[in-house]
JSON list of C-alpha atoms in Angstrom, two decimals:
[
{"chain": "A", "resi": 1313, "resn": "UNK", "atom": "CA", "xyz": [10.90, -13.60, 0.00]},
{"chain": "A", "resi": 1314, "resn": "UNK", "atom": "CA", "xyz": [7.52, -12.94, 1.65]},
{"chain": "A", "resi": 1315, "resn": "UNK", "atom": "CA", "xyz": [9.18, -11.35, 4.69]},
{"chain": "A", "resi": 1316, "resn": "UNK", "atom": "CA", "xyz": [11.26, -9.05, 2.46]},
{"chain": "A", "resi": 1317, "resn": "UNK", "atom": "CA", "xyz": [8.10, -7.96, 0.64]},
{"chain": "A", "resi": 1318, "resn": "UNK", "atom": "CA", "xyz": [6.32, -7.25, 3.92]},
{"chain": "A", "resi": 1319, "resn": "UNK", "atom": "CA", "xyz": [9.30, -5.22, 5.12]},
{"chain": "A", "resi": 1320, "resn": "UNK", "atom": "CA", "xyz": [9.34, -3.28, 1.83]},
{"chain": "A", "resi": 1321, "resn": "UNK", "atom": "CA", "xyz": [5.64, -2.51, 2.22]},
{"chain": "A", "resi": 1322, "resn": "UNK", "atom": "CA", "xyz": [6.09, -1.43, 5.84]},
{"chain": "A", "resi": 1323, "resn": "UNK", "atom": "CA", "xyz": [8.92, 0.92, 4.85]},
{"chain": "A", "resi": 1324, "resn": "UNK", "atom": "CA", "xyz": [6.94, 2.18, 1.86]},
{"chain": "A", "resi": 1325, "resn": "UNK", "atom": "CA", "xyz": [3.96, 3.12, 4.01]},
{"chain": "A", "resi": 1326, "resn": "UNK", "atom": "CA", "xyz": [6.27, 4.57, 6.66]},
{"chain": "A", "resi": 1327, "resn": "UNK", "atom": "CA", "xyz": [7.48, 7.00, 4.00]},
{"chain": "A", "resi": 1328, "resn": "UNK", "atom": "CA", "xyz": [3.86, 8.02, 3.41]},
{"chain": "A", "resi": 1329, "resn": "UNK", "atom": "CA", "xyz": [3.22, 8.59, 7.12]},
{"chain": "A", "resi": 1330, "resn": "UNK", "atom": "CA", "xyz": [3.48, 12.38, 7.02]},
{"chain": "A", "resi": 1331, "resn": "UNK", "atom": "CA", "xyz": [0.94, 14.82, 5.52]},
{"chain": "A", "resi": 1332, "resn": "UNK", "atom": "CA", "xyz": [3.61, 17.07, 3.99]},
{"chain": "A", "resi": 1333, "resn": "UNK", "atom": "CA", "xyz": [5.30, 14.12, 2.27]},
{"chain": "A", "resi": 1334, "resn": "UNK", "atom": "CA", "xyz": [1.96, 13.08, 0.80]},
{"chain": "A", "resi": 1335, "resn": "UNK", "atom": "CA", "xyz": [1.31, 16.65, -0.35]},
{"chain": "A", "resi": 1336, "resn": "UNK", "atom": "CA", "xyz": [4.73, 16.78, -2.02]},
{"chain": "A", "resi": 1337, "resn": "UNK", "atom": "CA", "xyz": [4.11, 13.45, -3.77]},
{"chain": "A", "resi": 1338, "resn": "UNK", "atom": "CA", "xyz": [0.68, 14.60, -4.97]},
{"chain": "A", "resi": 1339, "resn": "UNK", "atom": "CA", "xyz": [2.18, 17.77, -6.42]},
{"chain": "A", "resi": 1340, "resn": "UNK", "atom": "CA", "xyz": [5.03, 15.84, -8.04]},
{"chain": "A", "resi": 1341, "resn": "UNK", "atom": "CA", "xyz": [2.44, 13.52, -9.59]},
{"chain": "A", "resi": 1342, "resn": "UNK", "atom": "CA", "xyz": [1.65, 16.30, -12.05]},
{"chain": "A", "resi": 1343, "resn": "UNK", "atom": "CA", "xyz": [5.02, 17.94, -12.63]},
{"chain": "A", "resi": 1344, "resn": "UNK", "atom": "CA", "xyz": [8.73, 17.95, -11.89]},
{"chain": "A", "resi": 1345, "resn": "UNK", "atom": "CA", "xyz": [9.74, 20.78, -9.54]},
{"chain": "A", "resi": 1346, "resn": "UNK", "atom": "CA", "xyz": [12.57, 22.27, -7.50]},
{"chain": "A", "resi": 1347, "resn": "UNK", "atom": "CA", "xyz": [12.43, 22.93, -3.77]},
{"chain": "A", "resi": 1348, "resn": "UNK", "atom": "CA", "xyz": [11.78, 26.64, -4.45]},
{"chain": "A", "resi": 1349, "resn": "UNK", "atom": "CA", "xyz": [8.89, 25.80, -6.77]},
{"chain": "A", "resi": 1350, "resn": "UNK", "atom": "CA", "xyz": [7.43, 23.40, -4.20]},
{"chain": "A", "resi": 1351, "resn": "UNK", "atom": "CA", "xyz": [7.84, 26.10, -1.54]},
{"chain": "A", "resi": 1352, "resn": "UNK", "atom": "CA", "xyz": [5.89, 28.58, -3.68]},
{"chain": "A", "resi": 1353, "resn": "UNK", "atom": "CA", "xyz": [3.06, 26.08, -4.21]},
{"chain": "A", "resi": 1354, "resn": "UNK", "atom": "CA", "xyz": [2.84, 24.76, -0.64]},
{"chain": "A", "resi": 1355, "resn": "UNK", "atom": "CA", "xyz": [3.66, 28.00, 1.11]},
{"chain": "A", "resi": 1356, "resn": "UNK", "atom": "CA", "xyz": [5.96, 26.69, 3.81]},
{"chain": "A", "resi": 1357, "resn": "UNK", "atom": "CA", "xyz": [9.66, 27.02, 4.56]},
{"chain": "A", "resi": 1358, "resn": "UNK", "atom": "CA", "xyz": [12.00, 25.45, 2.02]},
{"chain": "A", "resi": 1359, "resn": "UNK", "atom": "CA", "xyz": [13.99, 23.69, 4.75]},
{"chain": "A", "resi": 1360, "resn": "UNK", "atom": "CA", "xyz": [10.86, 21.78, 5.83]},
{"chain": "A", "resi": 1361, "resn": "UNK", "atom": "CA", "xyz": [10.29, 20.72, 2.23]},
{"chain": "A", "resi": 1362, "resn": "UNK", "atom": "CA", "xyz": [13.94, 19.72, 1.84]},
{"chain": "A", "resi": 1363, "resn": "UNK", "atom": "CA", "xyz": [13.74, 17.65, 5.03]},
{"chain": "A", "resi": 1364, "resn": "UNK", "atom": "CA", "xyz": [10.72, 15.73, 3.73]},
{"chain": "A", "resi": 1365, "resn": "UNK", "atom": "CA", "xyz": [12.28, 15.30, 0.30]},
{"chain": "A", "resi": 1366, "resn": "UNK", "atom": "CA", "xyz": [15.31, 13.75, 2.02]},
{"chain": "A", "resi": 1367, "resn": "UNK", "atom": "CA", "xyz": [13.04, 11.14, 3.62]},
{"chain": "A", "resi": 1368, "resn": "UNK", "atom": "CA", "xyz": [11.28, 10.50, 0.31]},
{"chain": "A", "resi": 1369, "resn": "UNK", "atom": "CA", "xyz": [14.64, 10.04, -1.42]},
{"chain": "A", "resi": 1370, "resn": "UNK", "atom": "CA", "xyz": [15.79, 7.69, 1.34]},
{"chain": "A", "resi": 1371, "resn": "UNK", "atom": "CA", "xyz": [12.72, 5.50, 0.68]},
{"chain": "A", "resi": 1372, "resn": "UNK", "atom": "CA", "xyz": [13.24, 5.74, -3.12]},
{"chain": "A", "resi": 1373, "resn": "UNK", "atom": "CA", "xyz": [9.95, 7.53, -3.72]},
{"chain": "A", "resi": 1374, "resn": "UNK", "atom": "CA", "xyz": [11.36, 10.60, -5.46]},
{"chain": "A", "resi": 1375, "resn": "UNK", "atom": "CA", "xyz": [14.26, 11.19, -7.77]},
{"chain": "A", "resi": 1376, "resn": "UNK", "atom": "CA", "xyz": [16.34, 14.37, -7.74]},
{"chain": "A", "resi": 1377, "resn": "UNK", "atom": "CA", "xyz": [18.13, 15.37, -10.96]},
{"chain": "A", "resi": 1378, "resn": "UNK", "atom": "CA", "xyz": [20.64, 18.23, -10.86]},
{"chain": "A", "resi": 1379, "resn": "UNK", "atom": "CA", "xyz": [19.93, 20.90, -13.48]},
{"chain": "A", "resi": 1380, "resn": "UNK", "atom": "CA", "xyz": [22.44, 23.72, -13.25]},
{"chain": "A", "resi": 1381, "resn": "UNK", "atom": "CA", "xyz": [22.48, 24.97, -9.68]},
{"chain": "A", "resi": 1382, "resn": "UNK", "atom": "CA", "xyz": [19.17, 23.41, -8.63]},
{"chain": "A", "resi": 1383, "resn": "UNK", "atom": "CA", "xyz": [17.73, 19.93, -8.18]},
{"chain": "A", "resi": 1384, "resn": "UNK", "atom": "CA", "xyz": [14.50, 19.01, -9.93]},
{"chain": "A", "resi": 1385, "resn": "UNK", "atom": "CA", "xyz": [12.39, 16.39, -8.16]},
{"chain": "A", "resi": 1386, "resn": "UNK", "atom": "CA", "xyz": [10.01, 13.87, -9.68]},
{"chain": "A", "resi": 1387, "resn": "UNK", "atom": "CA", "xyz": [8.28, 10.66, -8.67]},
{"chain": "A", "resi": 1388, "resn": "UNK", "atom": "CA", "xyz": [10.57, 7.66, -9.03]},
{"chain": "A", "resi": 1389, "resn": "UNK", "atom": "CA", "xyz": [7.59, 5.51, -10.04]},
{"chain": "A", "resi": 1390, "resn": "UNK", "atom": "CA", "xyz": [4.41, 6.98, -11.56]},
{"chain": "A", "resi": 1391, "resn": "UNK", "atom": "CA", "xyz": [2.38, 4.24, -9.83]},
{"chain": "A", "resi": 1392, "resn": "UNK", "atom": "CA", "xyz": [2.83, 6.23, -6.59]},
{"chain": "A", "resi": 1393, "resn": "UNK", "atom": "CA", "xyz": [0.34, 8.72, -8.05]},
{"chain": "A", "resi": 1394, "resn": "UNK", "atom": "CA", "xyz": [-2.07, 5.83, -8.65]},
{"chain": "A", "resi": 1395, "resn": "UNK", "atom": "CA", "xyz": [-1.69, 4.69, -5.05]},
{"chain": "A", "resi": 1396, "resn": "UNK", "atom": "CA", "xyz": [-2.43, 8.19, -3.75]},
{"chain": "A", "resi": 1397, "resn": "UNK", "atom": "CA", "xyz": [-5.50, 8.34, -5.99]},
{"chain": "A", "resi": 1398, "resn": "UNK", "atom": "CA", "xyz": [-6.71, 4.99, -4.64]},
{"chain": "A", "resi": 1399, "resn": "UNK", "atom": "CA", "xyz": [-6.17, 6.27, -1.07]},
{"chain": "A", "resi": 1400, "resn": "UNK", "atom": "CA", "xyz": [-8.34, 9.30, -1.91]},
{"chain": "A", "resi": 1401, "resn": "UNK", "atom": "CA", "xyz": [-11.06, 7.00, -3.26]},
{"chain": "A", "resi": 1402, "resn": "UNK", "atom": "CA", "xyz": [-10.93, 4.85, -0.10]},
{"chain": "A", "resi": 1403, "resn": "UNK", "atom": "CA", "xyz": [-11.27, 8.02, 1.99]},
{"chain": "A", "resi": 1404, "resn": "UNK", "atom": "CA", "xyz": [-14.27, 9.12, -0.09]},
{"chain": "A", "resi": 1405, "resn": "UNK", "atom": "CA", "xyz": [-15.90, 5.69, 0.26]},
{"chain": "A", "resi": 1406, "resn": "UNK", "atom": "CA", "xyz": [-15.48, 5.79, 4.02]},
{"chain": "A", "resi": 1407, "resn": "UNK", "atom": "CA", "xyz": [-16.83, 9.33, 4.14]},
{"chain": "A", "resi": 1408, "resn": "UNK", "atom": "CA", "xyz": [-19.87, 8.33, 2.09]},
{"chain": "A", "resi": 1409, "resn": "UNK", "atom": "CA", "xyz": [-20.52, 5.40, 4.44]},
{"chain": "A", "resi": 1410, "resn": "UNK", "atom": "CA", "xyz": [-20.23, 7.65, 7.50]},
{"chain": "A", "resi": 1411, "resn": "UNK", "atom": "CA", "xyz": [-22.61, 10.22, 5.99]},
{"chain": "A", "resi": 1412, "resn": "UNK", "atom": "CA", "xyz": [-25.08, 7.45, 5.14]},
{"chain": "A", "resi": 1413, "resn": "UNK", "atom": "CA", "xyz": [-25.00, 6.16, 8.73]},
{"chain": "A", "resi": 1414, "resn": "UNK", "atom": "CA", "xyz": [-25.52, 9.68, 10.08]},
{"chain": "A", "resi": 1415, "resn": "UNK", "atom": "CA", "xyz": [-28.47, 10.20, 7.71]},
{"chain": "A", "resi": 1416, "resn": "UNK", "atom": "CA", "xyz": [-30.04, 6.95, 8.91]},
{"chain": "A", "resi": 1417, "resn": "UNK", "atom": "CA", "xyz": [-29.64, 8.05, 12.51]},
{"chain": "A", "resi": 1418, "resn": "UNK", "atom": "CA", "xyz": [-31.35, 11.36, 11.73]},
{"chain": "A", "resi": 1419, "resn": "UNK", "atom": "CA", "xyz": [-34.29, 9.56, 10.12]},
{"chain": "A", "resi": 1420, "resn": "UNK", "atom": "CA", "xyz": [-34.96, 7.37, 13.17]},
{"chain": "A", "resi": 1421, "resn": "UNK", "atom": "CA", "xyz": [-37.66, 8.86, 15.41]},
{"chain": "A", "resi": 1422, "resn": "UNK", "atom": "CA", "xyz": [-36.31, 10.24, 18.65]},
{"chain": "A", "resi": 1423, "resn": "UNK", "atom": "CA", "xyz": [-37.93, 8.97, 21.84]},
{"chain": "A", "resi": 1424, "resn": "UNK", "atom": "CA", "xyz": [-39.22, 11.78, 23.98]},
{"chain": "A", "resi": 1425, "resn": "UNK", "atom": "CA", "xyz": [-38.23, 11.55, 27.60]}
]
């Protein structure tokens, strides 16, 4: 069972390993949208968005529901939004630490040579 869970996690994070896929997931955290709506928000070609949505569907991260002649996408699990928020907080913590280190280096007196 542990090996299956590790494989699931590896696949899960593999699905997150593209900036456009993360951007799509972040947008879908707030609303359900079609490819055309995502294209208007992101400002890139709809085929690129469709390609990334295909990967996200393959990894069961998004759900596409047919409404008339279009497909509306949403997060399969709302906890994905929580994970992305935690990732943002980790990034901010690391950034704060880096800034603090840089400030400490600035405060140290420079030796004249």
